[in-house]
Amino acid sequence: MPARTNVDGVEDVPGFQRLDTSRLARDVWRAPSATLPDIATASFGPPPSPAESAMGPDDRVRIADTTAYPWRAHASLLITAADGALYYGTGWFIGPHTLATAGHVVCIKNSGVPGRDGWVRSIRVMPGRDGETLPYGFATSTVFRSTEAWTKTGDRNYDYGAIILPTDLGNVTGWLGFAVFPDADLLAGTGEISGYPADKPPGTQWYGSREISSVSPTKVYYKIDTMGGQSGSAVYRAMEGTRYGVAVHAYGGATANSGTRITQPVYDNLQAWCD
């Protein structure tokens, strides 16, 4: 699907709030995001956590129409941990029934709470959510994927995973591509992130873009503003009308935020999880 971009090569996002009176019945969605903790707090502790960081002036823009592509391919997540605790996060479609996200979204590590660590119980996926409005309804998953390096040892270099849906909801929303890029290509490009940060009105989607600062064999670093709730967001590039995920957002930092880089092994896993 064609990408609408501005002269800087990043998404052209209207900076106003969509006036939409359609509402999902309140008996379907009752848990207000503002009262729920970011899933990162389970594995990494309370804020300031590795998934919360604003870099200088906040230039994030609220998505005005979450039913437009690519915004509808991003999903707000309501996560139920093994002990029933509720958290929130972000995921993005990479196929008809598969979303990519952070490893700590699907498998909690080092929470310190008895019965909470390990694979989460379920995740409610709400594509294109806009506050109380769920334009595509929701799907609930109990099937997840991640790497043994994350699930067994909590190695942050392998903090990525996937949510497998029981439906092909991605055929309705569309999805983002993902690709392996060499260092030089990543450093020459602009990173883009859209997700569901906790410091904004509950359930609203926000977008930001800035240069990619540096890369390592397993990480991509950037100064795009992110906050709690965006764990699992796509770090992507728009190129020639196609969007390619290059990393999965997972951590914040004092000088840069970072995501798990899509290397060849990561690509192979994501592709296998799609299949």
mmCIF file of C-alpha atoms in Angstrom:
data_model
loop_
_atom_site.group_PDB
_atom_site.id
_atom_site.type_symbol
_atom_site.label_atom_id
_atom_site.label_comp_id
_atom_site.label_asym_id
_atom_site.label_seq_id
_atom_site.Cartn_x
_atom_site.Cartn_y
_atom_site.Cartn_z
ATOM 1 C CA MET A 1 0.000 0.000 0.000
ATOM 2 C CA PRO A 2 1.467 3.397 -0.954
ATOM 3 C CA ALA A 3 3.101 5.427 1.792
ATOM 4 C CA ARG A 4 2.134 9.082 1.966
ATOM 5 C CA THR A 5 5.325 10.885 2.929
ATOM 6 C CA ASN A 6 6.508 14.444 3.289
ATOM 7 C CA VAL A 7 9.687 15.954 1.879
ATOM 8 C CA ASP A 8 11.758 14.408 4.676
ATOM 9 C CA GLY A 9 10.705 10.898 3.660
ATOM 10 C CA VAL A 10 8.642 10.223 6.779
ATOM 11 C CA GLU A 11 4.936 9.687 7.244
ATOM 12 C CA ASP A 12 2.702 12.679 6.514
ATOM 13 C CA VAL A 13 0.517 12.640 9.633
ATOM 14 C CA PRO A 14 -2.258 15.204 10.193
ATOM 15 C CA GLY A 15 -1.688 16.837 13.559
ATOM 16 C CA PHE A 16 -5.271 17.064 14.702
ATOM 17 C CA GLN A 17 -7.632 14.812 16.596
ATOM 18 C CA ARG A 18 -10.189 12.928 14.535
ATOM 19 C CA LEU A 19 -13.757 13.820 15.494
ATOM 20 C CA ASP A 20 -15.456 10.446 15.537
ATOM 21 C CA THR A 21 -18.607 9.852 17.528
ATOM 22 C CA SER A 22 -18.708 6.084 16.914
ATOM 23 C CA ARG A 23 -18.089 4.194 20.159
ATOM 24 C CA LEU A 24 -17.607 0.603 21.076
ATOM 25 C CA ALA A 25 -20.121 -0.597 23.668
ATOM 26 C CA ARG A 26 -18.628 0.038 27.099
ATOM 27 C CA ASP A 27 -19.396 -3.486 28.254
ATOM 28 C CA VAL A 28 -16.812 -4.783 25.735
ATOM 29 C CA TRP A 29 -13.954 -2.490 26.777
ATOM 30 C CA ARG A 30 -13.991 -1.359 30.387
ATOM 31 C CA ALA A 31 -10.377 -1.425 31.593
ATOM 32 C CA PRO A 32 -9.021 2.153 31.315
ATOM 33 C CA SER A 33 -5.406 2.112 30.137
ATOM 34 C CA ALA A 34 -4.492 4.931 32.489
ATOM 35 C CA THR A 35 -4.974 2.596 35.454
ATOM 36 C CA LEU A 36 -2.917 -0.263 34.008
ATOM 37 C CA PRO A 37 0.890 -0.551 34.160
ATOM 38 C CA ASP A 38 3.117 -0.841 31.117
ATOM 39 C CA ILE A 39 4.146 -4.468 30.535
ATOM 40 C CA ALA A 40 7.789 -3.373 30.811
ATOM 41 C CA THR A 41 7.302 -2.703 34.515
ATOM 42 C CA ALA A 42 6.743 -6.426 35.072
ATOM 43 C CA SER A 43 10.192 -7.383 33.810
ATOM 44 C CA PHE A 44 12.117 -4.189 34.520
ATOM 45 C CA GLY A 45 10.460 -2.501 37.466
ATOM 46 C CA PRO A 46 8.443 0.712 37.870
ATOM 47 C CA PRO A 47 9.158 3.932 35.951
ATOM 48 C CA PRO A 48 11.582 5.236 34.991
ATOM 49 C CA SER A 49 11.904 1.935 33.142
ATOM 50 C CA PRO A 50 13.868 0.828 30.066
ATOM 51 C CA ALA A 51 10.778 1.365 27.930
ATOM 52 C CA GLU A 52 10.156 4.995 28.922
ATOM 53 C CA SER A 53 12.107 7.931 27.564
ATOM 54 C CA ALA A 54 11.422 11.228 25.853
ATOM 55 C CA MET A 55 14.346 12.701 23.955
ATOM 56 C CA GLY A 56 14.272 16.472 24.141
ATOM 57 C CA PRO A 57 11.124 18.365 23.053
ATOM 58 C CA ASP A 58 8.182 16.008 22.599
ATOM 59 C CA ASP A 59 7.310 16.098 18.897
ATOM 60 C CA ARG A 60 5.007 13.086 18.776
ATOM 61 C CA VAL A 61 1.795 13.526 16.785
ATOM 62 C CA ARG A 62 -1.553 11.918 17.511
ATOM 63 C CA ILE A 63 -2.860 9.769 14.682
ATOM 64 C CA ALA A 64 -5.965 11.468 13.375
ATOM 65 C CA ASP A 65 -7.486 8.493 11.542
ATOM 66 C CA THR A 66 -6.469 5.101 12.915
ATOM 67 C CA THR A 67 -8.519 3.331 10.226
ATOM 68 C CA ALA A 68 -6.078 4.468 7.532
ATOM 69 C CA TYR A 69 -3.096 2.316 6.626
ATOM 70 C CA PRO A 70 -0.515 1.914 8.155
ATOM 71 C CA TRP A 71 -2.055 3.005 11.481
ATOM 72 C CA ARG A 72 -4.634 0.226 11.509
ATOM 73 C CA ALA A 73 -1.785 -2.316 11.336
ATOM 74 C CA HIS A 74 -0.666 -1.171 14.814
ATOM 75 C CA ALA A 75 -2.517 -2.600 17.794
ATOM 76 C CA SER A 76 -3.087 -1.695 21.419
ATOM 77 C CA LEU A 77 -2.576 -4.750 23.633
ATOM 78 C CA LEU A 78 -4.289 -5.697 26.885
ATOM 79 C CA ILE A 79 -2.077 -8.343 28.474
ATOM 80 C CA THR A 80 -3.138 -10.761 31.200
ATOM 81 C CA ALA A 81 -0.160 -12.186 33.064
ATOM 82 C CA ALA A 82 0.045 -15.748 34.408
ATOM 83 C CA ASP A 83 -1.296 -14.582 37.794
ATOM 84 C CA GLY A 84 -4.117 -12.506 36.285
ATOM 85 C CA ALA A 85 -2.401 -9.094 36.563
ATOM 86 C CA LEU A 86 -3.260 -6.721 33.700
ATOM 87 C CA TYR A 87 -0.743 -4.761 31.625
ATOM 88 C CA TYR A 88 -0.704 -2.927 28.315
ATOM 89 C CA GLY A 89 1.663 -2.777 25.339
ATOM 90 C CA THR A 90 1.843 -2.427 21.552
ATOM 91 C CA GLY A 91 2.138 -4.857 18.647
ATOM 92 C CA TRP A 92 2.161 -4.663 14.837
ATOM 93 C CA PHE A 93 0.843 -7.005 12.189
ATOM 94 C CA ILE A 94 3.413 -8.841 10.077
ATOM 95 C CA GLY A 95 0.931 -11.238 8.484
ATOM 96 C CA PRO A 96 -2.749 -12.264 8.437
ATOM 97 C CA HIS A 97 -2.682 -13.815 11.913
ATOM 98 C CA THR A 98 0.672 -12.746 13.364
ATOM 99 C CA LEU A 99 1.855 -9.638 15.225
ATOM 100 C CA ALA A 100 5.437 -8.849 16.162
ATOM 101 C CA THR A 101 6.069 -7.415 19.620
ATOM 102 C CA ALA A 102 8.662 -7.384 22.395
ATOM 103 C CA GLY A 103 9.658 -10.598 24.130
ATOM 104 C CA HIS A 104 8.712 -9.119 27.500
ATOM 105 C CA VAL A 105 5.185 -8.553 26.189
ATOM 106 C CA VAL A 106 4.566 -12.281 25.730
ATOM 107 C CA CYS A 107 6.842 -13.662 28.466
ATOM 108 C CA ILE A 108 7.510 -11.819 31.744
ATOM 109 C CA LYS A 109 10.919 -12.153 33.375
ATOM 110 C CA ASN A 110 12.228 -11.165 36.813
ATOM 111 C CA SER A 111 9.025 -9.583 38.128
ATOM 112 C CA GLY A 112 9.745 -10.707 41.680
ATOM 113 C CA VAL A 113 6.053 -11.557 42.149
ATOM 114 C CA PRO A 114 5.218 -15.230 42.819
ATOM 115 C CA GLY A 115 3.310 -16.765 39.915
ATOM 116 C CA ARG A 116 3.739 -13.816 37.557
ATOM 117 C CA ASP A 117 6.840 -14.736 35.546
ATOM 118 C CA GLY A 118 6.654 -16.776 32.369
ATOM 119 C CA TRP A 119 4.324 -16.839 29.389
ATOM 120 C CA VAL A 120 1.377 -14.504 29.768
ATOM 121 C CA ARG A 121 -2.095 -16.009 29.972
ATOM 122 C CA SER A 122 -3.708 -14.063 27.125
ATOM 123 C CA ILE A 123 -3.450 -10.888 25.060
ATOM 124 C CA ARG A 124 -6.370 -8.899 23.692
ATOM 125 C CA VAL A 125 -5.330 -7.345 20.362
ATOM 126 C CA MET A 126 -7.126 -4.116 19.374
ATOM 127 C CA PRO A 127 -5.967 -2.897 15.943
ATOM 128 C CA GLY A 128 -6.276 0.791 15.178
ATOM 129 C CA ARG A 129 -7.694 1.533 18.618
ATOM 130 C CA ASP A 130 -8.658 5.180 19.163
ATOM 131 C CA GLY A 131 -9.613 5.710 22.781
ATOM 132 C CA GLU A 132 -12.814 3.779 23.429
ATOM 133 C CA THR A 133 -13.324 3.211 19.710
ATOM 134 C CA LEU A 134 -12.238 -0.188 18.372
ATOM 135 C CA PRO A 135 -12.826 0.104 14.612
ATOM 136 C CA TYR A 136 -11.852 -3.551 14.009
ATOM 137 C CA GLY A 137 -13.076 -4.982 17.286
ATOM 138 C CA PHE A 138 -10.548 -7.221 18.978
ATOM 139 C CA ALA A 139 -9.110 -10.722 18.915
ATOM 140 C CA THR A 140 -7.786 -12.603 21.939
ATOM 141 C CA SER A 141 -4.702 -14.791 21.658
ATOM 142 C CA THR A 142 -3.288 -17.478 23.920
ATOM 143 C CA VAL A 143 -0.520 -18.569 21.516
ATOM 144 C CA PHE A 144 2.821 -16.777 21.660
ATOM 145 C CA ARG A 145 6.366 -17.082 20.366
ATOM 146 C CA SER A 146 9.757 -15.816 21.516
ATOM 147 C CA THR A 147 13.370 -16.977 21.712
ATOM 148 C CA GLU A 148 14.840 -19.273 24.327
ATOM 149 C CA ALA A 149 17.485 -16.618 24.958
ATOM 150 C CA TRP A 150 14.704 -14.363 26.230
ATOM 151 C CA THR A 151 12.302 -16.855 27.827
ATOM 152 C CA LYS A 152 15.006 -18.807 29.678
ATOM 153 C CA THR A 153 17.643 -16.192 30.532
ATOM 154 C CA GLY A 154 16.038 -12.780 29.894
ATOM 155 C CA ASP A 155 18.828 -11.759 27.507
ATOM 156 C CA ARG A 156 17.857 -8.279 26.297
ATOM 157 C CA ASN A 157 19.653 -8.806 22.997
ATOM 158 C CA TYR A 158 16.874 -11.232 22.050
ATOM 159 C CA ASP A 159 13.864 -9.397 23.456
ATOM 160 C CA TYR A 160 11.321 -9.937 20.697
ATOM 161 C CA GLY A 161 8.374 -12.227 20.102
ATOM 162 C CA ALA A 162 5.088 -12.755 18.324
ATOM 163 C CA ILE A 163 1.367 -13.063 18.987
ATOM 164 C CA ILE A 164 -0.521 -15.663 16.953
ATOM 165 C CA LEU A 165 -4.210 -14.885 16.450
ATOM 166 C CA PRO A 166 -6.975 -17.471 16.003
ATOM 167 C CA THR A 167 -8.341 -15.347 13.125
ATOM 168 C CA ASP A 168 -6.935 -13.681 9.997
ATOM 169 C CA LEU A 169 -7.653 -10.157 11.239
ATOM 170 C CA GLY A 170 -4.497 -8.976 9.487
ATOM 171 C CA ASN A 171 -6.209 -9.475 6.151
ATOM 172 C CA VAL A 172 -8.511 -6.624 7.186
ATOM 173 C CA THR A 173 -5.896 -4.297 8.669
ATOM 174 C CA GLY A 174 -2.953 -5.051 6.399
ATOM 175 C CA TRP A 175 0.545 -5.432 7.783
ATOM 176 C CA LEU A 176 4.068 -4.034 7.711
ATOM 177 C CA GLY A 177 6.968 -5.749 6.016
ATOM 178 C CA PHE A 178 10.236 -6.442 7.792
ATOM 179 C CA ALA A 179 13.743 -6.683 6.416
ATOM 180 C CA VAL A 180 17.431 -6.998 7.203
ATOM 181 C CA PHE A 181 19.457 -3.877 6.412
ATOM 182 C CA PRO A 182 23.226 -3.335 6.629
ATOM 183 C CA ASP A 183 24.604 -0.804 9.112
ATOM 184 C CA ALA A 184 25.196 1.899 6.496
ATOM 185 C CA ASP A 185 21.613 1.776 5.221
ATOM 186 C CA LEU A 186 20.167 1.988 8.725
ATOM 187 C CA LEU A 187 22.385 4.914 9.701
ATOM 188 C CA ALA A 188 21.469 6.783 6.531
ATOM 189 C CA GLY A 189 17.747 6.429 7.165
ATOM 190 C CA THR A 190 15.024 7.850 9.373
ATOM 191 C CA GLY A 191 13.355 5.673 11.986
ATOM 192 C CA GLU A 192 9.592 5.831 12.556
ATOM 193 C CA ILE A 193 7.513 4.538 15.475
ATOM 194 C CA SER A 194 3.768 4.511 16.130
ATOM 195 C CA GLY A 195 2.183 3.033 19.220
ATOM 196 C CA TYR A 196 0.138 3.489 22.376
ATOM 197 C CA PRO A 197 2.066 5.526 25.002
ATOM 198 C CA ALA A 198 0.761 5.778 28.558
ATOM 199 C CA ASP A 199 1.431 9.500 28.939
ATOM 200 C CA LYS A 200 -1.228 10.369 26.340
ATOM 201 C CA PRO A 201 -5.033 9.970 26.512
ATOM 202 C CA PRO A 202 -5.841 6.285 27.120
ATOM 203 C CA GLY A 203 -5.895 4.126 23.997
ATOM 204 C CA THR A 204 -4.735 6.827 21.579
ATOM 205 C CA GLN A 205 -2.072 6.171 18.964
ATOM 206 C CA TRP A 206 0.936 8.471 18.584
ATOM 207 C CA TYR A 207 3.663 8.716 15.940
ATOM 208 C CA GLY A 208 7.223 10.021 15.974
ATOM 209 C CA SER A 209 10.261 9.964 13.696
ATOM 210 C CA ARG A 210 13.927 10.892 13.940
ATOM 211 C CA GLU A 211 17.282 9.743 12.664
ATOM 212 C CA ILE A 212 18.727 6.393 13.661
ATOM 213 C CA SER A 213 21.625 7.260 15.970
ATOM 214 C CA SER A 214 23.677 4.071 15.992
ATOM 215 C CA VAL A 215 23.503 0.326 15.567
ATOM 216 C CA SER A 216 25.069 -2.752 17.093
ATOM 217 C CA PRO A 217 24.895 -6.387 15.966
ATOM 218 C CA THR A 218 21.648 -6.861 17.936
ATOM 219 C CA LYS A 219 20.278 -3.340 18.573
ATOM 220 C CA VAL A 220 19.100 -0.215 16.783
ATOM 221 C CA TYR A 221 19.378 3.079 18.694
ATOM 222 C CA TYR A 222 17.329 6.226 18.036
ATOM 223 C CA LYS A 223 16.140 9.434 19.676
ATOM 224 C CA ILE A 224 12.499 9.019 18.737
ATOM 225 C CA ASP A 225 10.283 9.866 21.717
ATOM 226 C CA THR A 226 8.711 6.809 23.338
ATOM 227 C CA MET A 227 6.963 6.183 26.637
ATOM 228 C CA GLY A 228 5.565 3.290 28.648
ATOM 229 C CA GLY A 229 2.983 1.337 26.688
ATOM 230 C CA GLN A 230 4.999 1.343 23.477
ATOM 231 C CA SER A 231 6.929 -1.823 24.252
ATOM 232 C CA GLY A 232 6.679 -3.960 21.114
ATOM 233 C CA SER A 233 6.132 -1.109 18.634
ATOM 234 C CA ALA A 234 7.643 -1.359 15.176
ATOM 235 C CA VAL A 235 10.728 0.688 14.394
ATOM 236 C CA TYR A 236 10.301 0.993 10.643
ATOM 237 C CA ARG A 237 11.345 2.779 7.465
ATOM 238 C CA ALA A 238 9.179 3.897 4.552
ATOM 239 C CA MET A 239 10.928 3.150 1.268
ATOM 240 C CA GLU A 240 9.462 3.364 -2.231
ATOM 241 C CA GLY A 241 5.910 2.987 -1.040
ATOM 242 C CA THR A 242 6.581 0.084 1.354
ATOM 243 C CA ARG A 243 7.202 0.063 5.096
ATOM 244 C CA TYR A 244 9.836 -2.250 6.531
ATOM 245 C CA GLY A 245 10.265 -3.002 10.218
ATOM 246 C CA VAL A 246 13.962 -2.799 11.117
ATOM 247 C CA ALA A 247 13.665 -3.316 14.886
ATOM 248 C CA VAL A 248 11.176 -4.035 17.680
ATOM 249 C CA HIS A 249 11.067 -1.234 20.248
ATOM 250 C CA ALA A 250 11.907 -2.474 23.734
ATOM 251 C CA TYR A 251 13.936 -0.006 25.830
ATOM 252 C CA GLY A 252 14.461 3.616 26.720
ATOM 253 C CA GLY A 253 17.702 5.202 27.832
ATOM 254 C CA ALA A 254 19.372 8.407 28.988
ATOM 255 C CA THR A 255 20.798 9.244 25.566
ATOM 256 C CA ALA A 256 18.900 6.975 23.153
ATOM 257 C CA ASN A 257 16.014 4.546 23.002
ATOM 258 C CA SER A 258 16.507 1.154 21.420
ATOM 259 C CA GLY A 259 14.888 -1.836 19.819
ATOM 260 C CA THR A 260 15.871 -5.390 19.005
ATOM 261 C CA ARG A 261 17.403 -5.283 15.544
ATOM 262 C CA ILE A 262 15.943 -7.410 12.762
ATOM 263 C CA THR A 263 18.991 -9.455 11.811
ATOM 264 C CA GLN A 264 18.868 -12.538 9.611
ATOM 265 C CA PRO A 265 18.077 -14.909 12.534
ATOM 266 C CA VAL A 266 15.351 -12.530 13.760
ATOM 267 C CA TYR A 267 13.959 -12.278 10.244
ATOM 268 C CA ASP A 268 13.924 -16.055 9.906
ATOM 269 C CA ASN A 269 12.044 -16.447 13.186
ATOM 270 C CA LEU A 270 9.462 -13.791 12.309
ATOM 271 C CA GLN A 271 8.911 -15.394 8.926
ATOM 272 C CA ALA A 272 8.494 -18.825 10.483
ATOM 273 C CA TRP A 273 6.016 -17.436 13.018
ATOM 274 C CA CYS A 274 4.035 -15.891 10.150
ATOM 275 C CA ASP A 275 3.903 -19.255 8.398
#
